[in-house]
Short mmCIF file of C-alpha atoms in Angstrom, two decimals:
data_model
loop_
_atom_site.label_atom_id
_atom_site.label_comp_id
_atom_site.label_asym_id
_atom_site.label_seq_id
_atom_site.Cartn_x
_atom_site.Cartn_y
_atom_site.Cartn_z
CA ASP M 127 107.95 88.00 79.73
CA VAL M 128 111.33 89.70 80.50
CA LYS M 129 114.07 87.31 81.43
CA VAL M 130 117.65 87.38 82.67
CA THR M 131 119.30 83.98 82.56
CA GLN M 132 122.57 82.81 84.14
CA SER M 133 124.54 79.97 82.76
CA SER M 134 124.64 77.92 85.98
CA ARG M 135 122.64 77.78 89.31
CA TYR M 136 125.49 75.96 91.16
CA LEU M 137 129.11 75.85 90.24
CA VAL M 138 132.09 74.20 92.12
CA LYS M 139 135.60 75.10 91.20
CA ARG M 140 139.09 74.63 92.39
CA THR M 141 141.39 77.38 93.66
CA GLY M 142 143.31 78.80 90.88
CA GLU M 143 140.94 77.86 88.13
CA LYS M 144 139.69 80.53 85.63
CA VAL M 145 135.94 80.71 86.03
CA PHE M 146 133.39 82.21 83.63
CA LEU M 147 129.88 83.25 84.65
CA GLU M 148 127.57 83.98 81.84
CA CYS M 149 124.59 86.25 81.82
CA VAL M 150 122.11 86.87 79.03
CA GLN M 151 119.08 89.12 78.86
CA ASP M 152 116.40 89.14 76.20
CA MET M 153 114.96 92.66 76.77
CA ASP M 154 117.50 94.70 74.63
CA HIS M 155 118.57 96.59 77.81
CA GLU M 156 121.51 98.88 77.60
CA ASN M 157 122.80 98.25 81.18
CA MET M 158 124.00 95.13 82.78
CA PHE M 159 125.36 94.52 86.23
CA TRP M 160 127.15 91.91 88.29
CA TYR M 161 126.59 91.83 92.02
CA ARG M 162 127.91 89.56 94.68
CA GLN M 163 125.53 88.62 97.59
CA ASP M 164 126.92 87.49 100.94
CA PRO M 165 125.08 86.97 104.17
CA GLY M 166 125.00 90.13 106.27
CA LEU M 167 126.67 92.15 103.50
CA GLY M 168 123.80 92.50 101.10
CA LEU M 169 124.47 93.08 97.40
CA ARG M 170 127.82 94.49 96.52
CA LEU M 171 128.51 95.73 92.84
CA ILE M 172 131.51 94.17 91.08
CA TYR M 173 131.25 95.66 87.56
CA PHE M 174 128.66 97.13 85.28
CA SER M 175 128.27 98.00 81.71
CA TYR M 176 126.15 100.66 79.99
CA ASP M 177 126.87 99.73 76.44
CA VAL M 178 128.67 97.05 74.33
CA LYS M 179 132.32 96.93 75.10
CA MET M 180 132.01 99.46 77.85
CA LYS M 181 132.59 98.55 81.54
CA GLU M 182 132.82 100.35 84.71
CA LYS M 183 134.22 99.18 88.06
CA GLY M 184 131.92 98.80 91.03
CA ASP M 185 132.67 98.65 94.64
CA ILE M 186 134.59 95.36 94.78
CA PRO M 187 136.22 94.72 91.37
CA GLU M 188 139.51 93.20 92.65
CA GLY M 189 139.90 89.66 91.34
CA TYR M 190 137.25 89.97 88.74
CA SER M 191 137.04 91.10 85.11
CA VAL M 192 134.10 91.42 82.67
CA SER M 193 133.40 91.18 79.02
CA ARG M 194 130.48 92.57 76.97
CA GLU M 195 130.87 91.70 73.33
CA LYS M 196 127.24 91.64 72.58
CA LYS M 197 124.45 93.78 73.93
CA GLU M 198 122.59 90.82 75.44
CA ARG M 199 125.53 89.14 77.04
CA PHE M 200 127.66 90.17 80.06
CA SER M 201 130.26 87.75 81.36
CA LEU M 202 131.99 87.78 84.74
CA ILE M 203 135.40 86.24 84.89
CA LEU M 204 137.43 85.16 87.82
CA GLU M 205 140.97 85.00 86.49
CA SER M 206 142.21 82.75 89.44
CA ALA M 207 139.53 81.67 91.67
CA SER M 208 140.17 81.88 95.46
CA THR M 209 138.21 80.61 98.36
CA ASN M 210 137.18 84.05 99.32
CA GLN M 211 135.22 84.32 96.08
CA THR M 212 132.81 81.58 97.27
CA SER M 213 129.53 83.50 97.10
CA MET M 214 126.21 84.07 95.27
CA TYR M 215 126.58 85.95 92.07
CA LEU M 216 123.62 87.92 90.69
CA CYS M 217 123.34 89.38 87.25
CA ALA M 218 120.90 92.27 86.49
CA SER M 219 119.86 94.37 83.55
CA SER M 220 118.01 97.56 83.12
CA PRO M 221 116.98 99.91 80.36
CA SER M 222 118.15 103.43 80.01
CA GLY M 223 115.73 106.39 80.12
CA THR M 224 114.69 107.24 83.55
CA GLY M 225 116.07 106.72 87.18
CA LEU M 226 112.86 104.93 87.98
CA ASN M 227 113.70 102.09 85.62
CA GLU M 228 113.64 98.61 87.25
CA GLN M 229 116.75 96.43 87.41
CA PHE M 230 115.82 92.83 86.47
CA PHE M 231 117.72 90.03 88.09
CA GLY M 232 118.72 86.52 87.12
CA PRO M 233 118.28 83.59 89.34
CA GLY M 234 121.85 83.70 90.61
CA THR M 235 124.86 81.37 90.49
CA ARG M 236 126.07 79.81 93.73
CA LEU M 237 129.84 79.52 93.34
CA THR M 238 131.85 77.37 95.58
CA VAL M 239 135.65 77.58 95.39
CA LEU M 240 137.49 74.65 97.02
CA ALA P 194 129.02 107.94 98.38
CA GLN P 195 125.37 107.13 98.97
CA THR P 196 124.61 104.54 101.60
CA VAL P 197 121.48 102.66 102.45
CA THR P 198 120.89 101.31 105.97
CA GLN P 199 118.42 98.68 106.94
CA SER P 200 118.63 98.48 110.65
CA GLN P 201 116.60 95.26 111.16
CA PRO P 202 118.36 92.09 110.08
CA GLU P 203 115.36 89.97 110.90
CA MET P 204 111.78 90.48 111.52
CA SER P 205 108.71 88.29 111.90
CA VAL P 206 104.98 88.85 111.53
CA GLN P 207 101.86 86.86 112.10
CA GLU P 208 99.85 85.88 109.13
CA ALA P 209 97.19 88.52 108.32
CA GLU P 210 98.95 91.19 110.44
CA THR P 211 100.89 94.32 109.23
CA VAL P 212 104.63 94.75 109.42
CA THR P 213 106.90 97.68 108.66
CA LEU P 214 110.47 97.36 107.36
CA SER P 215 112.87 100.35 107.93
CA CYS P 216 115.24 101.86 105.45
CA THR P 217 117.26 105.00 105.79
CA TYR P 218 119.73 106.50 103.25
CA ASP P 219 122.34 109.12 103.11
CA THR P 220 122.47 111.47 100.10
CA SER P 221 123.11 115.07 99.32
CA GLU P 222 120.94 114.91 96.17
CA SER P 223 117.62 116.56 96.02
CA ASP P 224 116.17 114.22 93.30
CA TYR P 225 116.62 110.51 93.45
CA TYR P 226 114.75 107.17 93.26
CA LEU P 227 114.03 104.61 95.95
CA PHE P 228 113.14 100.97 95.49
CA TRP P 229 112.18 97.87 97.52
CA TYR P 230 113.09 94.43 96.22
CA LYS P 231 111.98 91.04 97.45
CA GLN P 232 114.13 87.93 97.25
CA PRO P 233 112.12 84.71 98.15
CA PRO P 234 113.90 81.60 99.13
CA SER P 235 114.17 80.59 95.38
CA ARG P 236 116.49 83.63 95.13
CA GLN P 237 115.13 85.57 92.13
CA MET P 238 115.02 89.20 93.13
CA ILE P 239 111.76 91.02 92.19
CA LEU P 240 110.73 94.56 92.39
CA VAL P 241 108.11 95.30 95.05
CA ILE P 242 107.65 99.03 94.76
CA ARG P 243 109.39 102.17 93.77
CA GLN P 244 109.20 105.94 94.34
CA GLU P 245 110.58 109.17 92.98
CA ALA P 246 111.88 111.48 95.59
CA TYR P 247 110.23 114.56 94.25
CA LYS P 248 106.76 112.92 94.46
CA GLN P 249 105.46 113.54 97.84
CA GLN P 250 102.59 111.01 97.59
CA ASN P 251 103.56 107.61 98.99
CA ALA P 252 103.69 104.78 96.49
CA THR P 253 101.24 101.93 96.83
CA GLU P 254 101.08 98.54 95.17
CA ASN P 255 98.18 96.35 96.59
CA ARG P 256 99.27 95.26 99.97
CA PHE P 257 102.52 96.99 99.95
CA SER P 258 102.98 100.71 100.55
CA VAL P 259 105.78 102.98 101.54
CA ASN P 260 106.18 105.80 103.98
CA PHE P 261 108.61 108.21 102.43
CA GLN P 262 109.92 110.98 104.67
CA LYS P 263 112.38 112.97 102.61
CA ALA P 264 113.62 115.25 105.33
CA ALA P 265 114.36 112.33 107.59
CA LYS P 266 115.82 110.32 104.54
CA SER P 267 113.64 107.40 105.45
CA PHE P 268 111.78 104.99 103.06
CA SER P 269 110.00 102.36 104.98
CA LEU P 270 107.98 99.40 103.56
CA LYS P 271 104.52 98.52 105.00
CA ILE P 272 103.14 95.11 104.24
CA SER P 273 99.48 94.63 105.18
CA ASP P 274 97.51 91.42 105.67
CA SER P 275 100.81 89.52 105.58
CA GLN P 276 100.75 86.23 103.79
CA LEU P 277 103.03 83.15 103.94
CA GLY P 278 104.31 83.99 100.45
CA ASP P 279 105.71 87.30 101.83
CA ALA P 280 108.43 85.43 103.75
CA ALA P 281 111.65 86.59 101.93
CA MET P 282 114.63 88.82 102.22
CA TYR P 283 113.73 92.49 101.57
CA PHE P 284 116.26 94.96 100.14
CA CYS P 285 115.93 98.71 99.98
CA ALA P 286 117.72 100.37 97.12
CA TYR P 287 118.71 103.87 95.99
CA ARG P 288 119.55 105.48 92.63
CA SER P 289 120.54 109.15 92.16
CA ASP P 290 121.01 109.21 88.32
CA ASN P 291 117.91 110.13 86.34
CA SER P 292 119.07 108.49 83.20
CA GLY P 293 118.69 105.06 84.67
CA ASN P 294 122.17 104.08 83.60
CA THR P 295 123.70 103.72 87.05
CA PRO P 296 123.43 100.74 89.31
CA LEU P 297 121.22 100.62 92.39
CA VAL P 298 122.84 100.81 95.81
CA PHE P 299 121.43 98.21 98.10
CA GLY P 300 121.00 97.96 101.83
CA LYS P 301 122.04 94.78 103.62
CA GLY P 302 118.51 93.40 103.75
CA THR P 303 115.87 92.35 106.22
CA ARG P 304 114.79 88.74 106.47
CA LEU P 305 111.06 88.45 106.99
CA SER P 306 109.43 85.52 108.45
CA VAL P 307 105.68 84.96 108.35
CA ILE P 308 104.25 82.92 111.13
CA ALA P 309 101.05 80.98 110.33
#
């Protein structure tokens, strides 16, 4: 059974803290993605990676960075957390090959920044 | 940039009835890929159905089917014989790249309630 896991389901941090959100997939997928989900706004892409050590900015990269040192792991970093980064963060992965390939999602991390 | 529009923020349906969720998209591409995802209250997104634009036949997965109108750039989802477990957020998504290496572009979602 394919699986994308995220390090925490719920996370509470203070303003100014450095925050790491970890995502691991066990499907040997080339592509990994970080989305942010807010009510009424749907899913917005933060960053994605199509290979180890490669990254591409999405629609809302400001305030975030990413790291992909191993194929199975894609980390999202909030360098200095702010209250407007309180949100649900979803990680996904997908294989290369065809545009019809499914993106598999993790369960999400609900981050609250106080 | 491609955009995906879901014009119904919320919908409801009686159990065992049929409901249709709307999705339109904006693109200048001739070949592309469309998806419907479901996010139940537990929050894990799962794929419901997908369709390639150059295939005219509408995709079907059990009680779920799509009405793909390429000229109108419309990709609606029909759920037949609705069940309580169908209650969820539904997201329509688009991908233009045929390598599979690009992210999906999502609509803002439709929250579906199922009334017993």
